[in-house]
Amino acid sequence: LPDGRLGDIPDAALNRLGQILSRWGLTPSGTEGFAKAEVTRGGIDTRGLSSRTMAARAVPGLYAVGEAVDVTGWLGGYNFQWAWASGHAAGCAIAEAA
């Protein structure tokens, strides 16, 4: 729906898309190593997330972590630490809710 709205897509189609995407496998072919590792900027505004669980305030059941969130640290491991810590927080919250 290039000119449509996400809200106009039927739930069944969204559920099917979710199933397809969650089964989609990606295999990295290599890296340039930590010396060339970078970070992206932008992402989901932190004000829209719970700082304890990383859950989206506006969309129940949606969690955002790592570089999907608008958090940027200096090079040198800070962004890795953010990715691990936010992922851990979300994972614990999801497990607790299950």
XYZ file of N, CA and C in Angstrom:
294
model
N 0.828 -1.188 0.000
C 0.000 0.000 0.000
C 0.874 1.255 0.000
N 1.533 1.568 -1.092
C 2.411 2.730 -1.098
C 1.688 4.027 -0.761
N 0.417 4.137 -1.144
C -0.330 5.360 -0.877
C -1.386 5.157 0.203
N -1.390 3.971 0.818
C -2.395 3.667 1.824
C -1.872 3.853 3.233
N -2.667 3.400 4.172
C -2.304 3.490 5.583
C -2.152 2.090 6.148
N -1.219 1.935 7.056
C -1.004 0.649 7.697
C -2.282 0.177 8.382
N -3.040 1.110 8.952
C -4.277 0.766 9.634
C -5.351 0.196 8.720
N -5.188 0.365 7.399
C -6.171 -0.165 6.451
C -5.892 -1.610 6.055
N -4.742 -2.140 6.437
C -4.403 -3.520 6.089
C -5.139 -4.449 7.050
N -5.840 -5.462 6.544
C -6.584 -6.377 7.420
C -5.652 -7.097 8.401
N -6.172 -7.379 9.598
C -5.377 -8.062 10.621
C -4.806 -9.381 10.119
N -5.581 -10.130 9.354
C -5.100 -11.425 8.852
C -3.863 -11.244 7.978
N -3.859 -10.213 7.157
C -2.702 -9.956 6.294
C -1.494 -9.535 7.124
N -1.707 -8.725 8.157
C -0.604 -8.314 9.028
C -0.047 -9.498 9.810
N -0.941 -10.370 10.279
C -0.485 -11.565 10.989
C 0.345 -12.455 10.080
N -0.094 -12.615 8.853
C 0.654 -13.431 7.889
C 2.014 -12.799 7.603
N 2.044 -11.491 7.420
C 3.310 -10.801 7.194
C 4.241 -10.992 8.388
N 3.701 -10.896 9.591
C 4.499 -11.119 10.794
C 5.090 -12.512 10.835
N 4.306 -13.512 10.434
C 4.807 -14.889 10.393
C 5.938 -15.027 9.383
N 5.753 -14.433 8.224
C 6.783 -14.506 7.178
C 8.065 -13.833 7.649
N 7.948 -12.631 8.209
C 9.131 -11.894 8.646
C 9.851 -12.588 9.797
N 9.094 -13.210 10.716
C 9.752 -13.859 11.848
C 10.455 -15.149 11.441
N 10.132 -15.690 10.280
C 10.819 -16.891 9.779
C 11.941 -16.555 8.798
N 12.064 -15.283 8.456
C 13.044 -14.851 7.469
C 14.431 -14.916 8.084
N 15.293 -15.718 7.506
C 16.644 -15.870 8.034
C 17.660 -15.053 7.255
N 18.545 -14.429 7.968
C 19.643 -13.681 7.362
C 20.949 -14.267 7.875
N 21.865 -14.512 6.975
C 23.169 -15.033 7.351
C 24.233 -14.023 6.956
N 24.903 -13.410 7.944
C 25.959 -12.455 7.611
C 27.072 -13.144 6.827
N 27.613 -12.445 5.874
C 28.694 -13.021 5.066
C 30.062 -12.590 5.577
N 30.103 -11.740 6.570
C 31.369 -11.294 7.133
C 31.239 -9.890 7.683
N 32.295 -9.411 8.306
C 32.306 -8.059 8.853
C 33.659 -7.419 8.588
N 33.736 -6.168 8.886
C 35.002 -5.439 8.823
C 35.664 -5.424 10.200
N 35.026 -6.074 11.191
C 35.584 -6.124 12.540
C 35.195 -4.925 13.385
N 35.556 -4.983 14.652
C 35.202 -3.921 15.589
C 35.833 -2.585 15.220
N 36.985 -2.617 14.572
C 37.661 -1.366 14.209
C 36.828 -0.527 13.250
N 35.980 -1.158 12.464
C 35.151 -0.446 11.489
C 33.683 -0.362 11.917
N 33.345 -0.912 13.071
C 31.949 -0.915 13.516
C 31.467 0.517 13.735
N 30.247 0.802 13.335
C 29.657 2.136 13.465
C 28.287 2.023 14.110
N 27.645 3.138 14.263
C 26.328 3.214 14.869
C 25.425 4.032 13.951
N 24.130 3.762 14.002
C 23.180 4.578 13.251
C 22.604 5.639 14.180
N 22.001 6.653 13.599
C 21.364 7.703 14.393
C 19.889 7.741 14.049
N 19.105 8.256 14.987
C 17.665 8.322 14.789
C 17.013 7.084 15.367
N 15.747 6.936 15.132
C 15.024 5.782 15.652
C 13.823 6.222 16.458
N 13.289 5.299 17.221
C 12.089 5.541 18.017
C 12.437 6.466 19.182
N 11.640 7.491 19.367
C 11.844 8.459 20.447
C 11.729 7.747 21.795
N 12.706 7.951 22.651
C 12.710 7.289 23.956
C 11.508 7.674 24.812
N 10.922 8.838 24.563
C 9.741 9.246 25.343
C 8.540 8.350 25.064
N 8.572 7.616 23.954
C 7.476 6.718 23.621
C 7.658 5.310 24.152
N 8.723 5.093 24.950
C 9.032 3.758 25.465
C 9.126 3.769 26.983
N 8.794 2.655 27.586
C 9.037 2.485 29.014
C 10.538 2.308 29.220
N 11.131 3.071 30.117
C 12.567 2.942 30.365
C 12.902 1.661 31.125
N 11.924 1.028 31.727
C 12.154 -0.213 32.465
C 12.024 -1.441 31.576
N 11.055 -1.416 30.634
C 10.764 -2.610 29.835
C 11.043 -2.449 28.347
N 11.244 -1.222 27.891
C 11.420 -0.899 26.473
C 10.138 -1.130 25.671
N 9.001 -1.242 26.354
C 7.711 -1.427 25.685
C 7.225 -0.096 25.126
N 6.649 -0.155 23.934
C 6.074 1.041 23.319
C 4.822 1.441 24.089
N 4.735 2.700 24.443
C 3.571 3.180 25.192
C 2.305 3.144 24.340
N 2.430 3.366 23.040
C 1.262 3.480 22.164
C 0.831 2.156 21.542
N 1.697 1.134 21.580
C 1.386 -0.135 20.910
C 1.659 -1.285 21.869
N 0.637 -1.796 22.542
C 0.839 -2.902 23.478
C 1.500 -4.100 22.786
N 2.483 -4.683 23.459
C 3.157 -5.861 22.924
C 4.322 -5.563 22.002
N 4.578 -4.281 21.719
C 5.699 -3.905 20.854
C 6.837 -3.389 21.724
N 8.026 -3.922 21.488
C 9.220 -3.519 22.232
C 10.261 -3.047 21.231
N 11.056 -2.065 21.620
C 12.115 -1.559 20.745
C 13.419 -1.525 21.534
N 14.501 -1.996 20.906
C 15.794 -2.069 21.587
C 16.918 -1.667 20.640
N 18.089 -1.468 21.218
C 19.291 -1.223 20.429
C 19.155 -0.039 19.494
N 19.633 -0.222 18.273
C 19.662 0.880 17.317
C 18.296 1.234 16.735
N 17.249 0.489 17.104
C 15.897 0.884 16.702
C 15.428 2.092 17.511
N 16.137 2.383 18.608
C 15.779 3.481 19.508
C 16.742 4.643 19.278
N 16.239 5.861 19.427
C 17.056 7.059 19.211
C 17.985 7.303 20.403
N 19.004 6.457 20.512
C 20.038 6.569 21.540
C 21.370 6.407 20.830
N 22.288 7.333 21.044
C 23.599 7.265 20.397
C 24.683 7.486 21.439
N 25.642 6.579 21.477
C 26.781 6.726 22.382
C 28.055 6.899 21.583
N 29.128 7.222 22.280
C 30.435 7.337 21.645
C 30.871 5.972 21.132
N 31.716 5.960 20.132
C 32.324 4.709 19.685
C 33.185 4.165 20.817
N 33.290 2.868 20.884
C 34.105 2.273 21.931
C 33.329 1.313 22.813
N 32.203 0.835 22.327
C 31.460 -0.167 23.079
C 30.192 0.325 23.732
N 29.994 1.635 23.793
C 28.806 2.158 24.464
C 27.524 1.740 23.746
N 27.551 1.735 22.433
C 26.361 1.355 21.667
C 26.094 -0.139 21.770
N 27.166 -0.940 21.829
C 26.981 -2.376 22.076
C 26.331 -2.581 23.439
N 26.834 -1.885 24.445
C 26.283 -2.024 25.793
C 24.812 -1.627 25.821
N 24.463 -0.549 25.127
C 23.059 -0.129 25.057
C 22.215 -1.221 24.402
N 22.706 -1.799 23.320
C 21.960 -2.854 22.629
C 21.744 -4.048 23.555
N 22.792 -4.466 24.251
C 22.673 -5.618 25.152
C 21.751 -5.310 26.325
N 21.920 -4.141 26.943
C 21.128 -3.794 28.123
C 19.655 -3.600 27.778
N 19.377 -2.897 26.687
C 17.972 -2.679 26.313
C 17.332 -3.994 25.873
N 18.089 -4.841 25.184
C 17.574 -6.157 24.796
C 17.277 -7.023 26.006
N 18.146 -6.966 26.994
C 17.931 -7.730 28.226
C 16.680 -7.238 28.945
N 16.522 -5.923 29.046
C 15.343 -5.360 29.716
C 14.060 -5.796 29.016
N 14.047 -5.712 27.689
C 12.850 -6.109 26.936
C 12.611 -7.609 27.056
N 13.667 -8.397 26.942
C 13.522 -9.852 27.049
C 12.959 -10.274 28.389
N 13.452 -9.670 29.464
C 12.932 -9.982 30.801
C 11.462 -9.591 30.920
N 11.107 -8.432 30.373
C 9.711 -7.975 30.437
C 8.795 -8.900 29.645
N 9.254 -9.335 28.484
C 8.450 -10.244 27.656
C 8.277 -11.580 28.366
N 9.356 -12.103 28.953
C 9.277 -13.377 29.673
C 8.343 -13.265 30.874
N 8.406 -12.140 31.569
C 7.547 -11.930 32.733
C 6.078 -11.853 32.329
N 5.810 -11.280 31.159
C 4.431 -11.124 30.689
C 3.853 -12.429 30.149
N 4.721 -13.367 29.785
C 4.260 -14.631 29.158
C 3.602 -15.548 30.167
